Tab-separated table of C-alpha atoms in Angstrom:
chain	number	residue	atom	x	y	z
A	290	UNK	CA	-18.129	-14.187	8.461
A	291	UNK	CA	-15.119	-13.058	10.512
A	292	UNK	CA	-15.013	-9.302	9.789
A	293	UNK	CA	-17.462	-6.811	11.300
A	294	UNK	CA	-18.732	-5.810	7.890
A	295	UNK	CA	-18.423	-6.838	4.262
A	296	UNK	CA	-16.760	-4.866	1.522
A	297	UNK	CA	-18.650	-3.941	-1.629
A	298	UNK	CA	-17.280	-4.333	-5.145
A	299	UNK	CA	-13.924	-2.635	-5.066
A	300	UNK	CA	-11.951	-0.536	-7.458
A	301	UNK	CA	-8.237	0.239	-7.765
A	302	UNK	CA	-6.412	3.526	-8.132
A	303	UNK	CA	-3.733	2.766	-10.694
A	304	UNK	CA	-1.006	5.316	-11.164
A	305	UNK	CA	1.966	3.497	-12.610
A	306	UNK	CA	2.208	1.327	-15.704
A	307	UNK	CA	5.449	-0.676	-16.094
A	308	UNK	CA	7.108	-1.774	-19.282
A	309	UNK	CA	10.419	-3.432	-20.232
A	310	UNK	CA	13.033	-2.096	-22.583
A	311	UNK	CA	14.448	-5.611	-22.544
A	312	UNK	CA	13.810	-8.851	-20.707
A	313	UNK	CA	16.334	-8.301	-17.943
A	314	UNK	CA	16.079	-4.648	-16.963
A	315	UNK	CA	12.861	-2.913	-15.896
A	316	UNK	CA	12.196	0.632	-17.014
A	317	UNK	CA	9.279	2.952	-16.413
A	318	UNK	CA	7.438	5.585	-18.372
A	319	UNK	CA	6.008	8.791	-16.953
A	320	UNK	CA	3.170	8.099	-14.552
A	321	UNK	CA	-0.313	8.711	-15.868
A	322	UNK	CA	-2.996	10.368	-13.790
A	323	UNK	CA	-4.727	7.961	-11.387
A	324	UNK	CA	-7.830	6.379	-12.887
A	325	UNK	CA	-10.902	6.199	-10.690
A	326	UNK	CA	-13.743	3.899	-11.695
A	327	UNK	CA	-16.879	4.946	-9.850
A	328	UNK	CA	-18.997	2.006	-8.711
A	329	UNK	CA	-20.765	1.174	-5.477
A	330	UNK	CA	-19.183	2.557	-2.279
A	331	UNK	CA	-16.007	0.696	-1.381
A	332	UNK	CA	-17.239	0.193	2.180
A	333	UNK	CA	-20.603	-1.463	2.626
A	334	UNK	CA	-21.493	-0.622	6.216
A	335	UNK	CA	-20.285	1.102	9.352
A	336	UNK	CA	-19.037	-1.199	12.137
A	337	UNK	CA	-21.759	-2.024	14.648
A	338	UNK	CA	-19.845	-0.329	17.462
A	339	UNK	CA	-19.004	2.724	15.344
A	340	UNK	CA	-15.263	2.140	15.701
A	341	UNK	CA	-13.041	1.307	12.734
A	342	UNK	CA	-10.335	-1.130	13.793
A	343	UNK	CA	-7.403	-0.779	11.392
A	344	UNK	CA	-4.492	-3.206	11.074
A	345	UNK	CA	-1.332	-2.154	9.238
A	346	UNK	CA	0.808	-4.863	7.624
A	347	UNK	CA	4.181	-4.320	6.044
A	348	UNK	CA	7.794	-3.265	6.226
A	349	UNK	CA	9.613	-0.278	7.741
A	350	UNK	CA	7.445	2.157	5.781
A	351	UNK	CA	4.435	0.586	7.489
A	352	UNK	CA	6.030	1.498	10.829
A	353	UNK	CA	6.013	5.153	9.860
A	354	UNK	CA	2.577	4.882	8.284
A	355	UNK	CA	1.202	3.618	11.589
A	356	UNK	CA	2.953	6.436	13.417
A	357	UNK	CA	1.450	9.021	11.080
A	358	UNK	CA	-2.084	7.612	11.128
A	359	UNK	CA	-2.046	7.401	14.908
A	360	UNK	CA	-0.956	11.024	15.181
A	361	UNK	CA	-3.494	12.239	12.620
A	362	UNK	CA	-6.359	10.540	14.455
A	363	UNK	CA	-5.239	11.067	18.035
A	364	UNK	CA	-8.404	13.047	18.812
A	365	UNK	CA	-10.753	10.782	16.854
A	366	UNK	CA	-12.039	7.885	18.929
A	367	UNK	CA	-13.702	6.234	15.927
A	368	UNK	CA	-10.331	4.927	14.700
A	369	UNK	CA	-8.094	2.348	16.374
A	370	UNK	CA	-4.869	1.348	14.653
A	371	UNK	CA	-2.770	-1.743	15.311
A	372	UNK	CA	0.727	-2.186	13.895
A	373	UNK	CA	1.695	-5.611	12.534
A	374	UNK	CA	4.785	-4.496	10.632
A	375	UNK	CA	8.163	-6.222	10.380
A	376	UNK	CA	11.226	-4.326	9.171
A	377	UNK	CA	13.347	-5.872	6.396
A	378	UNK	CA	10.501	-8.094	5.221
A	379	UNK	CA	8.448	-8.443	2.063
A	380	UNK	CA	6.711	-10.885	-0.221
A	381	UNK	CA	9.966	-12.265	-1.650
A	382	UNK	CA	11.764	-13.547	1.462
A	383	UNK	CA	9.047	-15.747	2.935
A	384	UNK	CA	11.830	-17.659	4.703
A	385	UNK	CA	12.482	-14.529	6.751
A	386	UNK	CA	8.820	-13.734	7.406
A	387	UNK	CA	5.782	-15.246	5.703
A	388	UNK	CA	3.356	-12.406	5.038
A	389	UNK	CA	0.889	-14.700	3.311
A	390	UNK	CA	0.619	-16.828	6.433
A	391	UNK	CA	0.411	-13.723	8.626
A	392	UNK	CA	-2.345	-12.223	6.470
A	393	UNK	CA	-4.469	-15.356	6.799
A	394	UNK	CA	-4.100	-15.291	10.571
A	395	UNK	CA	-4.960	-11.588	10.765
A	396	UNK	CA	-7.968	-12.024	8.505
A	397	UNK	CA	-9.324	-15.005	10.413
A	398	UNK	CA	-8.978	-13.251	13.784
A	399	UNK	CA	-12.096	-11.170	13.106
A	400	UNK	CA	-10.608	-8.267	15.054
A	401	UNK	CA	-10.342	-5.716	12.273
A	402	UNK	CA	-12.457	-3.796	9.785
A	403	UNK	CA	-9.723	-2.295	7.602
A	404	UNK	CA	-6.348	-3.671	6.512
A	405	UNK	CA	-3.605	-1.447	5.100
A	406	UNK	CA	-0.792	-3.220	3.259
A	407	UNK	CA	2.584	-1.527	2.724
A	408	UNK	CA	4.982	-3.974	1.076
A	409	UNK	CA	7.478	-4.026	-1.775
A	410	UNK	CA	10.393	-2.046	-0.392
A	411	UNK	CA	12.511	-5.154	0.230
A	412	UNK	CA	11.418	-7.151	-2.789
A	413	UNK	CA	14.123	-6.323	-5.348
A	414	UNK	CA	15.792	-9.714	-4.862
A	415	UNK	CA	15.495	-13.319	-5.943
A	416	UNK	CA	12.591	-15.541	-5.000
A	417	UNK	CA	13.704	-18.973	-3.785
A	418	UNK	CA	11.116	-21.650	-4.351
A	419	UNK	CA	11.485	-25.444	-4.367
A	420	UNK	CA	15.260	-25.200	-4.429
A	421	UNK	CA	15.358	-22.848	-7.401
A	422	UNK	CA	16.172	-19.137	-7.597
A	423	UNK	CA	14.031	-16.843	-9.710
A	424	UNK	CA	16.019	-13.662	-10.144
A	425	UNK	CA	14.422	-10.230	-10.126
A	426	UNK	CA	12.882	-9.180	-12.551
A	427	UNK	CA	12.680	-12.388	-14.614
A	428	UNK	CA	9.394	-13.806	-15.841
A	429	UNK	CA	9.642	-16.543	-13.216
A	430	UNK	CA	10.093	-13.937	-10.499
A	431	UNK	CA	7.181	-11.865	-11.745
A	432	UNK	CA	4.859	-14.878	-11.957
A	433	UNK	CA	5.579	-15.900	-8.373
A	434	UNK	CA	5.485	-12.353	-7.036
A	435	UNK	CA	2.065	-11.750	-8.573
A	436	UNK	CA	0.792	-15.038	-7.138
A	437	UNK	CA	1.938	-14.111	-3.627
A	438	UNK	CA	0.456	-10.617	-3.819
A	439	UNK	CA	-2.860	-11.951	-5.133
A	440	UNK	CA	-3.033	-14.588	-2.404
A	441	UNK	CA	-2.393	-11.992	0.293
A	442	UNK	CA	-5.099	-9.664	-1.034
A	443	UNK	CA	-7.591	-12.506	-1.431
A	444	UNK	CA	-6.919	-13.842	2.065
A	445	UNK	CA	-7.507	-10.427	3.633
A	446	UNK	CA	-10.714	-9.929	1.681
A	447	UNK	CA	-12.020	-13.409	2.505
A	448	UNK	CA	-13.256	-12.400	5.955
A	449	UNK	CA	-14.748	-9.086	4.862
A	450	UNK	CA	-11.825	-6.771	5.528
A	451	UNK	CA	-11.736	-3.543	3.534
A	452	UNK	CA	-8.233	-3.571	2.041
A	453	UNK	CA	-6.009	-0.660	1.022
A	454	UNK	CA	-2.737	-1.527	-0.687
A	455	UNK	CA	-0.441	1.469	-0.331
A	456	UNK	CA	2.046	1.980	-3.127
A	457	UNK	CA	5.738	2.602	-2.542
A	458	UNK	CA	6.358	6.378	-2.422
A	459	UNK	CA	8.627	8.033	-4.961
A	460	UNK	CA	12.297	7.501	-4.049
A	461	UNK	CA	15.502	9.360	-4.881
A	462	UNK	CA	17.521	8.579	-7.991
A	463	UNK	CA	20.105	6.671	-5.933
A	464	UNK	CA	17.399	4.404	-4.497
A	465	UNK	CA	16.291	2.477	-7.614
A	466	UNK	CA	13.211	4.485	-8.648
A	467	UNK	CA	12.737	2.550	-11.900
A	468	UNK	CA	12.649	-0.738	-10.003
A	469	UNK	CA	10.210	0.508	-7.396
A	470	UNK	CA	7.987	1.993	-10.081
A	471	UNK	CA	8.041	-1.425	-11.749
A	472	UNK	CA	6.999	-3.149	-8.510
A	473	UNK	CA	4.300	-0.526	-7.958
A	474	UNK	CA	2.918	-1.267	-11.390
A	475	UNK	CA	2.668	-4.961	-10.566
A	476	UNK	CA	0.967	-4.279	-7.239
A	477	UNK	CA	-1.481	-1.820	-8.800
A	478	UNK	CA	-2.431	-4.461	-11.374
A	479	UNK	CA	-2.878	-7.057	-8.628
A	480	UNK	CA	-5.078	-4.647	-6.674
A	481	UNK	CA	-7.299	-4.113	-9.696
A	482	UNK	CA	-7.542	-7.846	-10.400
A	483	UNK	CA	-8.368	-8.774	-6.797
A	484	UNK	CA	-10.743	-5.871	-6.167
A	485	UNK	CA	-8.778	-4.021	-3.507
A	486	UNK	CA	-7.933	-0.343	-3.555
A	487	UNK	CA	-4.421	0.693	-4.541
A	488	UNK	CA	-3.450	4.026	-3.006
A	489	UNK	CA	-0.908	5.894	-5.112
A	490	UNK	CA	1.658	7.691	-2.956
A	491	UNK	CA	4.246	8.166	-5.722
A	492	UNK	CA	2.503	10.947	-7.631
A	493	UNK	CA	1.333	13.036	-4.634
A	494	UNK	CA	4.855	13.090	-3.160
A	495	UNK	CA	6.637	14.018	-6.399
A	496	UNK	CA	7.534	17.630	-7.165
A	497	UNK	CA	5.971	19.782	-9.886
A	498	UNK	CA	8.159	18.044	-12.481
A	499	UNK	CA	7.135	14.585	-11.294
A	500	UNK	CA	10.538	13.996	-9.715
A	501	UNK	CA	11.767	13.151	-6.235
A	502	UNK	CA	12.270	16.001	-3.789
A	503	UNK	CA	13.142	15.785	-0.094
A	504	UNK	CA	11.012	18.885	0.447
A	505	UNK	CA	7.272	19.414	0.374
A	506	UNK	CA	5.209	22.586	0.201
A	507	UNK	CA	1.978	22.495	2.179
A	508	UNK	CA	-1.329	24.230	1.439
A	509	UNK	CA	-0.109	27.353	3.227
A	510	UNK	CA	2.992	27.548	1.037
A	511	UNK	CA	5.332	26.454	3.821
A	512	UNK	CA	8.216	24.232	2.682
A	513	UNK	CA	9.555	21.517	4.970
A	514	UNK	CA	11.946	18.607	4.685
A	515	UNK	CA	9.963	15.376	4.669
A	516	UNK	CA	12.418	12.685	3.506
A	517	UNK	CA	15.354	11.017	5.226
A	518	UNK	CA	18.816	11.030	3.681
A	519	UNK	CA	18.365	7.500	2.369
A	520	UNK	CA	15.894	8.881	-0.163
A	521	UNK	CA	13.269	6.318	0.835
A	522	UNK	CA	12.010	6.861	4.371
A	523	UNK	CA	10.482	9.979	5.910
A	524	UNK	CA	11.044	12.470	8.687
A	525	UNK	CA	8.355	12.531	11.430
A	526	UNK	CA	6.566	15.389	9.676
A	527	UNK	CA	6.957	13.521	6.395
A	528	UNK	CA	5.202	10.471	7.782
A	529	UNK	CA	2.230	12.690	8.639
A	530	UNK	CA	2.004	13.707	4.981
A	531	UNK	CA	2.551	10.137	3.769
A	532	UNK	CA	-0.096	8.789	6.151
A	533	UNK	CA	-2.418	11.636	5.234
A	534	UNK	CA	-2.732	10.273	1.693
A	535	UNK	CA	-4.000	6.949	3.036
A	536	UNK	CA	-6.110	8.631	5.714
A	537	UNK	CA	-7.829	10.760	3.069
A	538	UNK	CA	-8.598	7.682	0.949
A	539	UNK	CA	-10.166	5.844	3.881
A	540	UNK	CA	-12.227	8.806	5.054
A	541	UNK	CA	-13.435	9.529	1.529
A	542	UNK	CA	-14.733	5.958	1.333
A	543	UNK	CA	-16.406	6.268	4.725
A	544	UNK	CA	-18.091	9.488	3.592
A	545	UNK	CA	-19.260	7.850	0.344
A	546	UNK	CA	-20.618	4.860	2.235
A	547	UNK	CA	-22.419	7.099	4.740
A	548	UNK	CA	-23.962	9.204	1.978
A	549	UNK	CA	-25.274	6.130	0.168
A	550	UNK	CA	-26.939	4.547	3.204
């Protein structure tokens, strides 16, 4: 066994359910509340050395996620984070960077306890396979995309890594929200099928109407700008909020595991 501890039976947090108005154009309905299925603790045991080694895989959003998690846990020596992100990459363009191959290598290294995956941002394009193009969002594209996502999740789990697949956050209207909601729905389904936890970041970062807003009101009622002008990425303070959603999910699982042992 390569990992420092084994995961227990996992469950997914599914927030988005995709559907098609027609075969060529994805649409999305209003997001339902996340569904939590309570089973055994997601984490089975604390690392022998008491330190959780976390590896973050993904695209440019993973860069910011690493930045935020590092800042949030700067005074907590029980967490060590390592960034393995590559900007402008995803599951589609394996010719540019092969995340499936990278995931196998990371998993087999035995260096980490937790893997956080943040992919999908650059995947609204054709999949080229065996000399043929499968255009987004055709059935051929979807079939191959699901297969790649499943393989990545399975490879990370194979060595005992606890896996968190972070959903794409809500984006502005100019940044293809229906398409990203569609991809999120696929990834949430894959997470459920492979037994990894899908962390919804779309719903928590939406406004009271469930829509995109570049501003966020904190628990003290203070409003701050958290999104960049591209309507996708975050400001430094925004990445703290974005990372906080994932941080909370991990720490809740650690607390549940500790309470059960």
